[in-house]
Tab-separated table of C-alpha atoms and ligand atoms in Angstrom:
chain	number	residue	atom	x	y	z
U	14	MET	CA	-13.074	-4.581	-73.908
U	15	THR	CA	-11.296	-2.420	-71.364
U	16	TRP	CA	-12.919	-2.072	-67.943
U	17	LEU	CA	-12.621	0.977	-65.731
U	18	ILE	CA	-12.810	-0.161	-62.103
U	19	THR	CA	-13.590	2.677	-59.708
U	20	GLY	CA	-12.539	1.989	-56.131
U	21	GLY	CA	-10.222	-0.734	-57.424
U	22	ALA	CA	-7.610	-0.136	-54.704
U	23	GLY	CA	-10.217	-0.937	-52.030
U	24	TYR	CA	-10.825	-4.238	-50.282
U	25	ILE	CA	-13.351	-5.637	-52.759
U	26	GLY	CA	-12.142	-3.598	-55.750
U	27	ALA	CA	-8.605	-5.010	-55.567
U	28	HIS	CA	-10.004	-8.554	-55.570
U	29	VAL	CA	-12.192	-7.680	-58.564
U	30	ALA	CA	-9.336	-5.986	-60.467
U	31	ARG	CA	-7.038	-8.963	-59.893
U	32	ALA	CA	-9.672	-11.587	-60.740
U	33	MET	CA	-10.543	-9.806	-63.971
U	34	THR	CA	-6.897	-9.283	-64.953
U	35	ASP	CA	-6.027	-12.895	-64.116
U	36	ALA	CA	-8.884	-13.961	-66.409
U	37	GLY	CA	-7.399	-11.940	-69.273
U	38	GLU	CA	-9.596	-8.817	-69.104
U	39	ARG	CA	-7.998	-5.407	-69.698
U	40	VAL	CA	-8.457	-3.220	-66.626
U	41	VAL	CA	-7.670	0.330	-65.470
U	42	VAL	CA	-8.328	1.390	-61.877
U	43	LEU	CA	-9.482	4.849	-60.785
U	44	ASP	CA	-9.222	5.374	-57.033
U	45	ASN	CA	-8.749	8.457	-54.877
U	46	VAL	CA	-7.073	6.252	-52.223
U	47	THR	CA	-9.120	7.680	-49.343
U	48	SER	CA	-9.600	4.154	-47.978
U	49	GLY	CA	-7.846	2.322	-50.804
U	50	VAL	CA	-4.303	0.956	-50.689
U	51	PRO	CA	-2.318	1.157	-53.967
U	52	ASP	CA	-0.064	-1.748	-52.869
U	53	ARG	CA	-3.034	-4.090	-53.169
U	54	LEU	CA	-2.613	-3.865	-56.946
U	55	PRO	CA	0.238	-5.442	-58.906
U	56	GLU	CA	2.239	-3.117	-61.165
U	57	ALA	CA	0.658	-4.676	-64.242
U	58	ILE	CA	-2.658	-2.989	-63.372
U	59	SER	CA	-2.752	0.736	-64.233
U	60	LEU	CA	-3.866	2.850	-61.288
U	61	VAL	CA	-5.015	6.415	-61.862
U	62	GLU	CA	-5.167	8.301	-58.565
U	63	GLY	CA	-8.140	10.647	-58.595
U	64	SER	CA	-11.846	10.888	-58.000
U	65	ALA	CA	-14.557	9.042	-59.887
U	66	LEU	CA	-16.575	12.222	-59.329
U	67	ASP	CA	-14.169	14.285	-61.451
U	68	ALA	CA	-15.932	14.236	-64.834
U	69	ASP	CA	-12.956	15.636	-66.782
U	70	LEU	CA	-10.613	13.034	-65.326
U	71	VAL	CA	-13.101	10.220	-66.028
U	72	ARG	CA	-13.463	11.351	-69.649
U	73	ARG	CA	-9.660	11.521	-69.997
U	74	VAL	CA	-9.148	8.051	-68.518
U	75	CYS	CA	-11.881	6.638	-70.771
U	76	ALA	CA	-10.235	8.175	-73.835
U	77	ASP	CA	-6.626	7.287	-72.889
U	78	HIS	CA	-7.460	3.658	-72.091
U	79	GLU	CA	-10.279	3.163	-74.635
U	80	VAL	CA	-12.649	2.169	-71.840
U	81	THR	CA	-15.772	0.313	-72.969
U	82	GLY	CA	-17.151	-0.892	-69.627
U	83	VAL	CA	-17.235	0.290	-66.007
U	84	VAL	CA	-17.328	-1.571	-62.695
U	85	HIS	CA	-18.273	1.052	-60.123
U	86	LEU	CA	-17.254	0.176	-56.562
U	87	ALA	CA	-16.076	3.573	-55.251
U	88	ALA	CA	-18.414	4.636	-52.458
U	89	HIS	CA	-18.710	5.418	-48.789
U	90	LYS	CA	-19.952	2.338	-46.962
U	91	GLN	CA	-20.245	2.842	-43.216
U	92	VAL	CA	-23.803	2.561	-41.987
U	93	GLY	CA	-23.222	4.504	-38.743
U	94	GLU	CA	-21.398	7.318	-40.519
U	95	SER	CA	-24.222	7.533	-43.068
U	96	VAL	CA	-26.666	8.229	-40.231
U	97	GLU	CA	-24.463	11.091	-39.000
U	98	LYS	CA	-23.525	12.452	-42.444
U	99	PRO	CA	-26.405	11.721	-44.823
U	100	GLU	CA	-25.499	14.635	-47.110
U	101	LEU	CA	-22.005	13.206	-47.648
U	102	TYR	CA	-23.465	9.792	-48.513
U	103	TYR	CA	-26.065	11.173	-50.926
U	104	ARG	CA	-23.492	13.517	-52.507
U	105	GLU	CA	-20.825	10.843	-53.027
U	106	ASN	CA	-22.872	7.686	-53.554
U	107	VAL	CA	-25.745	9.169	-55.576
U	108	GLY	CA	-24.584	12.592	-56.865
U	109	GLY	CA	-21.149	11.148	-57.664
U	110	LEU	CA	-22.745	8.247	-59.488
U	111	ALA	CA	-24.791	10.676	-61.626
U	112	THR	CA	-21.618	12.569	-62.582
U	113	LEU	CA	-19.813	9.315	-63.388
U	114	LEU	CA	-22.683	7.941	-65.490
U	115	GLU	CA	-22.928	11.157	-67.486
U	116	ALA	CA	-19.188	11.223	-68.117
U	117	VAL	CA	-18.847	7.573	-69.140
U	118	ALA	CA	-21.988	7.650	-71.310
U	119	ALA	CA	-20.554	10.685	-73.126
U	120	ALA	CA	-17.317	8.722	-73.577
U	121	GLY	CA	-19.240	5.927	-75.327
U	122	VAL	CA	-19.346	3.368	-72.493
U	123	ARG	CA	-22.304	0.985	-72.917
U	124	ARG	CA	-21.605	-1.573	-70.162
U	125	PHE	CA	-21.923	-0.817	-66.428
U	126	VAL	CA	-21.679	-2.928	-63.259
U	127	PHE	CA	-22.784	-1.324	-59.978
U	128	SER	CA	-21.854	-2.385	-56.418
U	129	SER	CA	-25.081	-2.518	-54.492
U	130	SER	CA	-25.771	-4.062	-51.132
U	131	ALA	CA	-28.182	-6.240	-49.161
U	132	ALA	CA	-28.731	-2.995	-47.195
U	133	VAL	CA	-31.323	-2.082	-49.854
U	134	TYR	CA	-33.684	-4.670	-48.307
U	135	GLY	CA	-33.620	-3.303	-44.762
U	136	ASN	CA	-34.876	-5.993	-42.391
U	137	PRO	CA	-37.293	-8.193	-44.338
U	138	ASP	CA	-39.113	-10.942	-42.484
U	139	THR	CA	-38.395	-13.839	-44.824
U	140	ASP	CA	-36.318	-17.029	-44.844
U	141	LEU	CA	-34.636	-16.379	-48.184
U	142	ILE	CA	-34.337	-12.896	-49.666
U	143	THR	CA	-34.972	-12.880	-53.407
U	144	GLU	CA	-34.620	-9.931	-55.759
U	145	SER	CA	-38.384	-9.429	-55.599
U	146	THR	CA	-38.387	-9.080	-51.804
U	147	PRO	CA	-39.503	-5.458	-51.259
U	148	CYS	CA	-36.690	-2.956	-50.710
U	149	ALA	CA	-37.047	-0.886	-47.535
U	150	PRO	CA	-33.611	0.371	-46.437
U	151	VAL	CA	-33.331	1.399	-42.792
U	152	ASN	CA	-30.374	3.794	-43.022
U	153	PRO	CA	-29.025	6.443	-45.426
U	154	TYR	CA	-26.290	4.084	-46.697
U	155	GLY	CA	-28.903	1.554	-47.860
U	156	GLU	CA	-31.011	4.384	-49.297
U	157	THR	CA	-28.100	5.624	-51.408
U	158	LYS	CA	-27.514	2.113	-52.758
U	159	LEU	CA	-31.191	1.759	-53.686
U	160	ALA	CA	-31.285	5.235	-55.283
U	161	GLY	CA	-28.035	4.297	-57.049
U	162	GLU	CA	-29.693	1.220	-58.562
U	163	TRP	CA	-32.628	3.338	-59.809
U	164	LEU	CA	-30.213	5.816	-61.337
U	165	VAL	CA	-28.109	3.094	-63.008
U	166	ARG	CA	-31.216	1.526	-64.570
U	167	ALA	CA	-32.595	4.886	-65.726
U	168	ALA	CA	-29.254	5.929	-67.228
U	169	GLY	CA	-28.980	2.514	-68.862
U	170	ARG	CA	-32.343	3.014	-70.566
U	171	ALA	CA	-31.530	6.606	-71.570
U	172	HIS	CA	-28.120	5.794	-73.084
U	173	GLY	CA	-28.652	2.242	-74.365
U	174	MET	CA	-26.258	0.986	-71.684
U	175	ALA	CA	-26.510	-2.642	-70.466
U	176	THR	CA	-26.281	-2.715	-66.661
U	177	VAL	CA	-25.897	-5.166	-63.779
U	178	CYS	CA	-26.480	-4.225	-60.134
U	179	LEU	CA	-24.938	-6.721	-57.699
U	180	ARG	CA	-26.417	-6.773	-54.198
U	181	TYR	CA	-23.635	-8.127	-51.982
U	182	PHE	CA	-24.482	-9.833	-48.706
U	183	ASN	CA	-21.879	-10.031	-45.849
U	184	VAL	CA	-18.488	-9.932	-47.528
U	185	ALA	CA	-15.436	-11.374	-45.745
U	186	GLY	CA	-12.174	-13.232	-46.270
U	187	ALA	CA	-9.268	-12.553	-48.586
U	188	ALA	CA	-7.830	-14.245	-51.669
U	189	ARG	CA	-4.353	-13.469	-50.243
U	190	PRO	CA	-3.505	-12.196	-46.761
U	191	GLU	CA	-2.264	-8.809	-48.044
U	192	LEU	CA	-5.645	-8.131	-49.684
U	193	ALA	CA	-7.632	-8.497	-46.453
U	194	ASP	CA	-10.085	-5.837	-45.290
U	195	ILE	CA	-8.341	-3.312	-43.047
U	196	GLY	CA	-11.524	-1.857	-41.532
U	197	VAL	CA	-13.103	-3.079	-38.297
U	198	PHE	CA	-16.726	-2.527	-39.323
U	199	ASN	CA	-17.989	-6.081	-39.767
U	200	VAL	CA	-18.477	-8.904	-37.292
U	201	ILE	CA	-15.422	-11.001	-38.282
U	202	PRO	CA	-12.774	-8.252	-37.882
U	203	MET	CA	-14.641	-7.056	-34.774
U	204	VAL	CA	-14.249	-10.483	-33.160
U	205	PHE	CA	-10.579	-10.642	-34.234
U	206	ASP	CA	-10.052	-7.210	-32.709
U	207	ARG	CA	-11.559	-8.259	-29.367
U	208	LEU	CA	-9.489	-11.461	-29.240
U	209	THR	CA	-6.293	-9.584	-30.085
U	210	ARG	CA	-6.987	-7.215	-27.181
U	211	GLY	CA	-7.525	-10.191	-24.871
U	212	GLU	CA	-11.248	-9.399	-24.624
U	213	SER	CA	-14.324	-11.599	-25.075
U	214	PRO	CA	-16.126	-11.460	-28.425
U	215	ARG	CA	-19.545	-9.881	-28.063
U	216	ILE	CA	-22.899	-11.298	-29.157
U	217	PHE	CA	-25.678	-8.750	-29.378
U	218	GLY	CA	-28.760	-10.683	-28.352
U	219	ASP	CA	-29.254	-14.451	-28.001
U	220	ASP	CA	-33.029	-14.375	-27.752
U	221	TYR	CA	-33.879	-14.040	-31.452
U	222	PRO	CA	-36.260	-16.559	-33.028
U	223	THR	CA	-33.386	-18.594	-34.526
U	224	PRO	CA	-32.159	-22.104	-33.546
U	225	ASP	CA	-29.393	-20.821	-31.208
U	226	GLY	CA	-31.017	-17.448	-30.518
U	227	THR	CA	-28.349	-15.382	-32.327
U	228	CYS	CA	-28.720	-13.481	-35.609
U	229	ILE	CA	-28.185	-15.356	-38.865
U	230	ARG	CA	-26.357	-13.857	-41.848
U	231	ASP	CA	-25.129	-14.919	-45.281
U	232	TYR	CA	-21.322	-14.594	-45.436
U	233	ILE	CA	-19.774	-14.516	-48.877
U	234	HIS	CA	-16.071	-15.007	-49.537
U	235	VAL	CA	-14.654	-11.978	-51.325
U	236	ALA	CA	-12.972	-14.264	-53.878
U	237	ASP	CA	-16.417	-15.651	-54.820
U	238	LEU	CA	-17.714	-12.094	-55.012
U	239	ALA	CA	-14.851	-11.114	-57.338
U	240	GLU	CA	-15.758	-14.060	-59.588
U	241	ALA	CA	-19.354	-12.808	-59.679
U	242	HIS	CA	-18.057	-9.487	-61.082
U	243	LEU	CA	-16.061	-11.321	-63.706
U	244	ALA	CA	-19.171	-13.315	-64.672
U	245	ALA	CA	-21.205	-10.085	-64.860
U	246	ALA	CA	-18.520	-8.431	-67.023
U	247	ARG	CA	-18.445	-11.444	-69.352
U	248	ARG	CA	-22.222	-11.413	-69.622
U	249	LEU	CA	-22.151	-7.694	-70.475
U	250	ALA	CA	-19.353	-8.197	-73.011
U	251	ARG	CA	-21.663	-10.263	-75.238
U	252	PRO	CA	-22.410	-8.332	-78.428
U	253	ASP	CA	-26.167	-8.664	-77.811
U	254	ALA	CA	-26.006	-7.463	-74.162
U	255	HIS	CA	-28.856	-5.139	-73.315
U	256	GLY	CA	-31.266	-4.202	-70.514
U	257	ASP	CA	-30.642	-4.410	-66.797
U	258	LEU	CA	-30.099	-7.159	-64.259
U	259	THR	CA	-30.261	-6.883	-60.472
U	260	LEU	CA	-28.825	-9.870	-58.638
U	261	ASN	CA	-28.258	-11.033	-55.083
U	262	ILE	CA	-24.710	-12.181	-54.435
U	263	GLY	CA	-24.680	-14.506	-51.442
U	264	THR	CA	-24.384	-18.197	-50.682
U	265	GLY	CA	-27.933	-19.139	-49.664
U	266	GLN	CA	-26.446	-20.537	-46.419
U	267	GLY	CA	-27.242	-18.889	-43.101
U	268	VAL	CA	-24.596	-18.834	-40.366
U	269	SER	CA	-25.468	-17.662	-36.857
U	270	VAL	CA	-23.222	-15.306	-34.893
U	271	ARG	CA	-22.664	-18.101	-32.368
U	272	GLU	CA	-21.632	-20.538	-35.143
U	273	LEU	CA	-19.346	-17.905	-36.641
U	274	ILE	CA	-17.638	-17.290	-33.304
U	275	ASP	CA	-17.129	-21.063	-32.926
U	276	VAL	CA	-15.414	-21.189	-36.341
U	277	ILE	CA	-13.244	-18.205	-35.388
U	278	ALA	CA	-12.261	-19.996	-32.154
U	279	GLU	CA	-11.267	-23.086	-34.147
U	280	VAL	CA	-9.277	-21.098	-36.702
U	281	SER	CA	-7.545	-18.743	-34.251
U	282	GLY	CA	-7.100	-21.281	-31.466
U	283	ASP	CA	-8.478	-18.659	-29.053
U	284	ARG	CA	-11.522	-20.056	-27.277
U	285	THR	CA	-12.280	-17.060	-25.061
U	286	PRO	CA	-16.032	-17.419	-24.377
U	287	ALA	CA	-18.341	-14.839	-25.913
U	288	LEU	CA	-20.202	-12.260	-23.828
U	289	VAL	CA	-23.900	-11.917	-24.506
U	290	GLU	CA	-25.069	-8.311	-24.530
U	291	PRO	CA	-28.484	-6.773	-25.259
U	292	ARG	CA	-29.805	-6.695	-28.805
U	293	ARG	CA	-28.767	-3.754	-30.990
U	294	PRO	CA	-31.634	-1.773	-32.452
U	295	GLY	CA	-32.299	-2.532	-36.114
U	296	ASP	CA	-30.653	-5.990	-36.316
U	297	ALA	CA	-32.834	-8.421	-38.277
U	298	PRO	CA	-32.946	-11.999	-36.911
U	299	ARG	CA	-32.087	-13.452	-40.298
U	300	ALA	CA	-30.777	-12.137	-43.647
U	301	VAL	CA	-29.911	-14.852	-46.144
U	302	ALA	CA	-29.830	-14.470	-49.931
U	303	SER	CA	-31.328	-16.611	-52.582
U	304	SER	CA	-28.680	-16.422	-55.314
U	305	ALA	CA	-30.670	-18.580	-57.708
U	306	LEU	CA	-31.106	-15.704	-60.140
U	307	ALA	CA	-27.345	-14.987	-60.269
U	308	GLU	CA	-26.752	-18.666	-60.942
U	309	LYS	CA	-29.326	-18.661	-63.752
U	310	GLU	CA	-28.236	-15.382	-65.346
U	311	LEU	CA	-24.466	-15.496	-64.815
U	312	GLY	CA	-23.778	-19.204	-64.337
U	313	TRP	CA	-22.141	-18.160	-61.078
U	314	ALA	CA	-22.419	-19.646	-57.588
U	315	ALA	CA	-20.287	-19.277	-54.478
U	316	THR	CA	-17.972	-22.233	-53.913
U	317	ARG	CA	-16.070	-21.322	-50.739
U	318	GLY	CA	-17.279	-22.200	-47.261
U	319	VAL	CA	-17.312	-20.239	-44.044
U	320	ARG	CA	-14.250	-21.947	-42.560
U	321	GLU	CA	-12.116	-21.118	-45.596
U	322	MET	CA	-13.390	-17.561	-45.442
U	323	VAL	CA	-12.607	-17.115	-41.742
U	324	ALA	CA	-9.172	-18.751	-42.123
U	325	SER	CA	-8.256	-16.390	-44.968
U	326	ALA	CA	-9.493	-13.353	-43.022
U	327	TRP	CA	-7.493	-14.497	-39.980
U	328	ALA	CA	-4.307	-14.874	-42.076
U	329	GLY	CA	-4.779	-11.283	-43.263
U	330	TRP	CA	-5.442	-10.058	-39.735
U	331	CYS	CA	-2.303	-11.786	-38.361
U	332	LEU	CA	-0.195	-10.178	-41.093
U	333	ARG	CA	-1.128	-6.729	-39.756
U	334	HIS	CA	-1.371	-7.696	-36.069
U	335	PRO	CA	1.705	-9.731	-35.207
U	336	GLY	CA	0.506	-9.719	-31.579
U	337	ALA	CA	-2.663	-11.666	-32.441
U	338	PRO	CA	-3.044	-14.833	-30.333
U	339	ALA	CA	-1.052	-17.672	-31.882
U	340	LYS	CA	-2.843	-20.896	-32.704
M	429	LIG	N1	-17.480	-4.546	-47.676
M	429	LIG	C1	-18.745	-4.954	-47.652
M	429	LIG	O1	-19.130	-5.775	-46.807
M	429	LIG	C2	-19.751	-4.434	-48.673
M	429	LIG	C3	-21.055	-4.952	-48.681
M	429	LIG	C4	-21.973	-4.480	-49.622
M	429	LIG	C5	-21.576	-3.525	-50.555
M	429	LIG	N2	-20.311	-3.019	-50.520
M	429	LIG	C6	-19.933	-2.004	-51.516
M	429	LIG	O2	-18.758	-2.430	-52.186
M	429	LIG	C7	-17.996	-1.305	-52.600
M	429	LIG	C8	-16.555	-1.469	-52.166
M	429	LIG	O3	-16.506	-1.642	-50.768
M	429	LIG	P1	-15.166	-2.032	-49.988
M	429	LIG	O4	-15.581	-2.868	-48.836
M	429	LIG	O5	-14.160	-2.563	-50.918
M	429	LIG	O6	-14.738	-0.610	-49.443
M	429	LIG	P2	-13.326	0.130	-49.462
M	429	LIG	O7	-13.499	1.368	-48.642
M	429	LIG	O8	-12.228	-0.807	-49.123
M	429	LIG	O9	-13.197	0.527	-50.991
M	429	LIG	C9	-13.763	1.675	-51.553
M	429	LIG	C10	-12.715	2.228	-52.491
M	429	LIG	O10	-13.246	3.365	-53.179
M	429	LIG	C11	-12.295	4.416	-53.143
M	429	LIG	N3	-13.049	5.650	-53.292
M	429	LIG	C12	-13.931	6.201	-52.427
M	429	LIG	N4	-14.456	7.334	-52.950
M	429	LIG	C13	-13.876	7.486	-54.185
M	429	LIG	C14	-14.002	8.442	-55.223
M	429	LIG	N5	-14.819	9.483	-55.120
M	429	LIG	N6	-13.263	8.283	-56.338
M	429	LIG	C15	-12.412	7.223	-56.481
M	429	LIG	N7	-12.259	6.290	-55.523
M	429	LIG	C16	-12.979	6.419	-54.398
M	429	LIG	C17	-11.567	4.245	-51.834
M	429	LIG	O11	-10.289	4.862	-51.831
M	429	LIG	C18	-11.473	2.726	-51.759
M	429	LIG	O12	-10.316	2.258	-52.442
M	429	LIG	C19	-18.701	-0.082	-52.026
M	429	LIG	O13	-19.523	0.457	-53.049
M	429	LIG	C20	-19.557	-0.662	-50.915
M	429	LIG	O14	-20.695	0.120	-50.662
M	429	LIG	C21	-19.381	-3.452	-49.608
């Protein structure tokens, strides 16, 4: 099989493209490099610069590279921006997905992996989120991921395409420092950013109903996430692959913001005490995945711990911020 990876020059996409190539899969990347970085990919991986929403280009790439499966990561992913620009998010994440599905189905593709997100659940009040926990997204980004899943399943049924939707929880870390996330949208880079500026990390609320009062999340190492994509691709490559799967991709382990900041202090050597600020609206006290279904269906489970994840993210941060506090 040859896999088309959209968004493969992005943070997660580059990890997926490398993990799949390293495992012997044939891969071609399509990325418009709006937030992607071509240097994340080795020369051995073909990169086509262009949009996954350009149906003619997608058809051409599928024909030129004899593509038989797609891993679709290209998307806009900032929650705050999605609140300000819902039309952009629906156009790119849902409308763009419809164009892509039509083009690849016409090109004969019958295997499709879709990047979804824990944002589809909103803020459920449960200890462990399973795939049957009701979906109730609380922002346009999460809505577009949920609508995307519906569309992927419907297109799968219409075209006889086997599909897997992967709902990622909080992704962090890097398999190599140069592959680290360059955005400052998630808690780990936000804390790094504050420390590098000589400021205290911030905790939004320490009066939640959790053991230390701070919010609990499920942090998944991006290298584990990349392996989940490889497992999904292998599952879809079976000759008898059919139907659709929707799977949580997390660790099942909750880590509080306070615990995370303690690990960051250990790893960075910067023990600047955190500042507690008021709660942010919309933050759930706890969001932890059950990944039992992914383990059963894909034979996949996360193996890397939070310290390894933070240390790898810190190495990537230091590469781009030579002024970061030395250990
Ligand atoms: N990072 C996370 O914590 C997280 C969590 C859940 C889900 N996701 C999903 O994972 C996917 C990848 O996220 P990421 O963190 O790697 O983001 P990223 O911004 O680093 O990567 C997205 C990539 O897609 C490319 N792209 C965007 N629009 C495109 C288009 N129209 N055509 C071709 N390429 C296009 C960008 O250039 C970039 O390389 C997204 O679908 C995102 O919603 C990410």
